[in-house]
Amino acid sequence: MSIDTLTTIEIADRVASRSLHVADVVEHFLGVSRERTGLNALTYLAEDEARRAAEELDATLVTTGSPGRLAGVPIVVKDAICTRDLPTTSGSRILQRRDGDRWIPWR
């Protein structure tokens, strides 16, 4: 089974049934993202944050079950959407110092 051939719902179902670990899904898609950097589709890859969230979700699934229908399905957030603790540039160099909901002064 290759994660690449699974639909979003299939990934969610396998994560919920514990036949697929969130950490494995995250590592797979982080690898794909690193391999395809030439596409310039992503401006920032939140690897540490994704791994931490995957570990937390895997632990939650073991103790309390699925916290939601799409739990464990990775997403991409458009760079024009401000997110907490992640950079937002809207693809513009003028905004490259904006970090989440705060501005970082130029030095």
Coordinates of N, CA and C in Angstrom, one line a residue:
M1 N 0.8 -1.2 0.0 CA 0.0 0.0 0.0 C 0.9 1.2 0.0
S2 N 0.6 2.1 -0.9 CA 1.3 3.4 -1.0 C 0.4 4.5 -0.5
I3 N 0.8 5.3 0.3 CA 0.0 6.4 0.8 C -0.4 7.3 -0.4
D4 N 0.4 7.4 -1.4 CA 0.1 8.2 -2.6 C -1.1 7.8 -3.3
T5 N -1.5 6.5 -3.2 CA -2.7 6.0 -3.9 C -4.0 6.1 -3.1
L6 N -3.9 6.6 -1.8 CA -5.0 6.7 -1.0 C -5.7 8.0 -1.1
T7 N -7.0 8.0 -1.0 CA -7.8 9.3 -1.0 C -7.7 9.9 0.4
T8 N -8.2 11.1 0.5 CA -8.2 11.7 1.8 C -9.0 10.9 2.8
I9 N -10.2 10.5 2.3 CA -11.1 9.7 3.2 C -10.4 8.4 3.6
E10 N -9.7 7.7 2.7 CA -9.1 6.5 3.0 C -8.0 6.7 4.0
I11 N -7.2 7.8 3.9 CA -6.2 8.1 4.9 C -6.9 8.3 6.2
A12 N -7.9 9.1 6.3 CA -8.6 9.4 7.5 C -9.2 8.1 8.2
D13 N -9.8 7.2 7.4 CA -10.3 6.0 7.9 C -9.2 5.1 8.4
R14 N -8.1 5.0 7.7 CA -7.0 4.1 8.2 C -6.3 4.7 9.5
V15 N -6.3 6.0 9.6 CA -5.7 6.6 10.8 C -6.7 6.3 12.0
A16 N -8.0 6.5 11.7 CA -9.0 6.3 12.8 C -9.0 4.9 13.2
S17 N -8.8 3.9 12.3 CA -8.8 2.5 12.7 C -7.4 2.0 13.2
R18 N -6.4 2.9 13.2 CA -5.1 2.7 13.7 C -4.3 1.7 12.8
S19 N -4.7 1.5 11.6 CA -4.0 0.7 10.6 C -2.9 1.6 9.9
L20 N -2.9 2.9 10.2 CA -2.0 3.8 9.6 C -1.7 4.9 10.7
H21 N -0.4 5.1 11.0 CA -0.1 6.1 12.0 C 0.0 7.5 11.4
V22 N -0.4 8.5 12.1 CA -0.3 9.8 11.6 C 1.2 10.2 11.4
A23 N 2.1 9.8 12.2 CA 3.5 10.1 12.0 C 4.0 9.5 10.7
D24 N 3.5 8.4 10.3 CA 3.9 7.8 9.0 C 3.4 8.6 7.8
V25 N 2.1 9.1 8.0 CA 1.5 9.9 6.9 C 2.3 11.2 6.8
V26 N 2.6 11.9 7.9 CA 3.4 13.1 7.9 C 4.7 12.9 7.3
E27 N 5.5 11.9 7.7 CA 6.8 11.7 7.2 C 6.8 11.4 5.7
H28 N 5.7 10.7 5.2 CA 5.6 10.5 3.8 C 5.4 11.8 3.0
F29 N 4.5 12.6 3.5 CA 4.2 13.9 2.7 C 5.3 14.9 2.9
L30 N 6.0 14.9 4.0 CA 7.2 15.8 4.2 C 8.3 15.4 3.2
G31 N 8.5 14.1 3.0 CA 9.4 13.6 2.0 C 9.1 14.0 0.6
V32 N 7.8 13.8 0.3 CA 7.3 14.2 -1.1 C 7.5 15.7 -1.3
S33 N 7.3 16.5 -0.3 CA 7.4 18.0 -0.3 C 8.9 18.3 -0.5
R34 N 9.8 17.7 0.1 CA 11.2 17.9 0.0 C 11.7 17.5 -1.4
E35 N 11.2 16.4 -1.9 CA 11.6 15.9 -3.2 C 11.2 16.8 -4.3
R36 N 10.1 17.6 -4.1 CA 9.5 18.4 -5.2 C 9.7 19.9 -5.0
T37 N 10.8 20.3 -4.4 CA 11.0 21.7 -4.1 C 11.1 22.5 -5.4
G38 N 11.5 21.9 -6.5 CA 11.6 22.6 -7.7 C 10.3 23.1 -8.3
L39 N 9.2 22.6 -7.7 CA 7.9 23.1 -8.2 C 7.6 24.5 -7.6
N40 N 8.3 24.9 -6.5 CA 8.1 26.2 -5.8 C 6.6 26.3 -5.4
A41 N 6.0 25.2 -5.0 CA 4.6 25.3 -4.6 C 4.5 25.7 -3.1
L42 N 5.5 25.4 -2.3 CA 5.5 25.7 -0.9 C 6.6 26.8 -0.5
T43 N 6.2 27.8 0.3 CA 7.2 28.8 0.7 C 7.8 28.4 2.0
Y44 N 7.1 27.5 2.8 CA 7.6 27.2 4.1 C 7.1 25.8 4.4
L45 N 8.0 24.9 4.9 CA 7.6 23.6 5.3 C 7.7 23.4 6.8
A46 N 6.6 23.3 7.5 CA 6.6 23.3 9.0 C 6.9 21.9 9.5
E47 N 8.1 21.4 9.2 CA 8.4 20.0 9.6 C 8.3 19.7 11.1
D48 N 9.0 20.5 11.9 CA 9.0 20.2 13.3 C 7.5 20.3 13.9
E49 N 6.8 21.3 13.5 CA 5.4 21.4 13.9 C 4.5 20.3 13.5
A50 N 4.7 19.8 12.3 CA 4.0 18.7 11.7 C 4.3 17.4 12.5
R51 N 5.6 17.2 12.8 CA 6.0 16.0 13.5 C 5.4 16.0 14.9
R52 N 5.5 17.2 15.6 CA 5.0 17.3 16.9 C 3.4 17.0 17.0
A53 N 2.7 17.6 16.0 CA 1.3 17.4 16.0 C 0.9 16.0 15.7
A54 N 1.7 15.3 14.8 CA 1.5 13.9 14.5 C 1.7 13.0 15.8
E55 N 2.7 13.3 16.5 CA 3.0 12.5 17.7 C 1.8 12.7 18.7
E56 N 1.4 14.0 18.9 CA 0.3 14.2 19.8 C -1.0 13.5 19.4
L57 N -1.3 13.6 18.1 CA -2.5 13.0 17.6 C -2.4 11.5 17.7
D58 N -1.3 10.9 17.4 CA -1.2 9.4 17.5 C -1.4 9.0 19.0
A59 N -0.9 9.8 19.9 CA -1.1 9.5 21.3 C -2.6 9.6 21.7
T60 N -3.3 10.7 21.2 CA -4.7 10.9 21.4 C -5.5 9.7 20.9
L61 N -5.2 9.3 19.7 CA -5.9 8.2 19.0 C -5.8 6.9 19.9
V62 N -4.7 6.7 20.5 CA -4.5 5.5 21.3 C -5.4 5.6 22.6
T63 N -5.4 6.8 23.2 CA -6.1 6.9 24.5 C -7.6 7.2 24.4
T64 N -8.0 8.1 23.5 CA -9.4 8.5 23.4 C -10.1 8.3 22.1
G65 N -9.4 7.9 21.1 CA -10.0 7.7 19.8 C -9.9 9.0 18.9
S66 N -10.5 8.9 17.8 CA -10.4 10.0 16.8 C -11.0 11.3 17.3
P67 N -10.3 12.4 17.2 CA -10.9 13.7 17.6 C -11.7 14.4 16.5
G68 N -11.7 13.8 15.3 CA -12.5 14.4 14.2 C -12.4 13.5 12.9
R69 N -13.3 13.7 12.0 CA -13.3 12.9 10.8 C -12.1 13.0 9.9
L70 N -11.4 14.1 9.8 CA -10.2 14.2 9.0 C -8.9 14.2 9.9
A71 N -9.0 13.8 11.1 CA -7.8 13.7 11.9 C -6.7 12.9 11.3
G72 N -5.5 13.5 11.2 CA -4.4 12.8 10.7 C -4.2 13.1 9.2
V73 N -5.0 13.8 8.5 CA -4.9 14.2 7.1 C -4.1 15.5 7.0
P74 N -2.9 15.5 6.4 CA -2.1 16.7 6.4 C -2.8 17.7 5.4
I75 N -2.6 19.0 5.7 CA -3.1 20.0 4.8 C -2.0 21.0 4.4
V76 N -2.2 21.8 3.4 CA -1.4 22.9 3.0 C -2.2 24.2 3.2
V77 N -1.6 25.2 3.8 CA -2.2 26.5 4.0 C -1.6 27.5 3.1
K78 N -2.5 28.1 2.3 CA -2.0 29.1 1.3 C -1.2 30.2 2.1
D79 N -0.1 30.7 1.5 CA 0.8 31.6 2.1 C 0.1 33.0 2.3
A80 N -1.1 33.2 1.8 CA -1.8 34.5 2.0 C -2.7 34.5 3.3
I81 N -2.7 33.3 4.0 CA -3.5 33.2 5.2 C -2.6 33.3 6.4
C82 N -2.9 34.3 7.3 CA -2.0 34.4 8.5 C -2.3 33.3 9.4
T83 N -1.2 32.7 9.9 CA -1.3 31.6 10.8 C -0.4 31.9 12.0
R84 N -0.8 31.4 13.1 CA 0.0 31.7 14.4 C 1.3 30.9 14.3
D85 N 2.4 31.5 14.6 CA 3.7 30.9 14.7 C 4.3 30.4 13.4
L86 N 3.7 30.7 12.3 CA 4.3 30.4 11.0 C 4.4 31.6 10.1
P87 N 5.4 31.7 9.3 CA 5.6 32.9 8.4 C 4.5 33.1 7.4
T88 N 4.1 34.3 7.1 CA 3.2 34.6 6.1 C 3.8 35.7 5.2
T89 N 4.0 35.5 3.9 CA 4.6 36.4 3.0 C 3.7 36.8 1.8
S90 N 2.7 36.0 1.6 CA 1.9 36.1 0.4 C 2.8 36.1 -0.9
G91 N 3.9 35.4 -0.8 CA 4.8 35.3 -1.9 C 5.5 36.6 -2.3
S92 N 5.5 37.6 -1.4 CA 6.1 38.9 -1.6 C 7.3 39.1 -0.7
R93 N 8.3 39.7 -1.2 CA 9.5 40.0 -0.4 C 9.2 41.1 0.6
I94 N 8.3 41.9 0.3 CA 8.0 43.0 1.2 C 7.4 42.5 2.5
L95 N 6.8 41.4 2.5 CA 6.2 40.8 3.7 C 7.0 39.7 4.3
Q96 N 8.2 39.5 3.9 CA 9.0 38.3 4.3 C 9.3 38.4 5.8
R97 N 9.1 39.5 6.5 CA 9.4 39.6 7.9 C 8.1 39.5 8.7
R98 N 7.0 39.2 8.1 CA 5.8 38.9 8.9 C 5.8 37.5 9.4
D99 N 5.5 37.3 10.7 CA 5.5 36.0 11.2 C 4.2 35.7 12.0
G100 N 3.3 35.0 11.4 CA 2.0 34.7 12.0 C 1.2 36.0 12.2
D101 N 0.8 36.3 13.4 CA 0.0 37.5 13.6 C 0.9 38.7 14.2
R102 N 2.2 38.6 14.0 CA 3.0 39.7 14.4 C 4.1 40.1 13.4
W103 N 4.4 41.4 13.4 CA 5.5 41.9 12.5 C 6.8 41.8 13.2
I104 N 7.8 41.4 12.5 CA 9.2 41.4 13.0 C 9.9 42.5 12.4
P105 N 10.5 43.4 13.2 CA 11.1 44.6 12.7 C 12.3 44.2 11.8
W106 N 12.5 45.1 10.8 CA 13.7 44.9 9.9 C 15.0 45.3 10.7
R107 N 16.1 44.6 10.5 CA 17.3 45.0 11.2 C 18.3 45.5 10.2

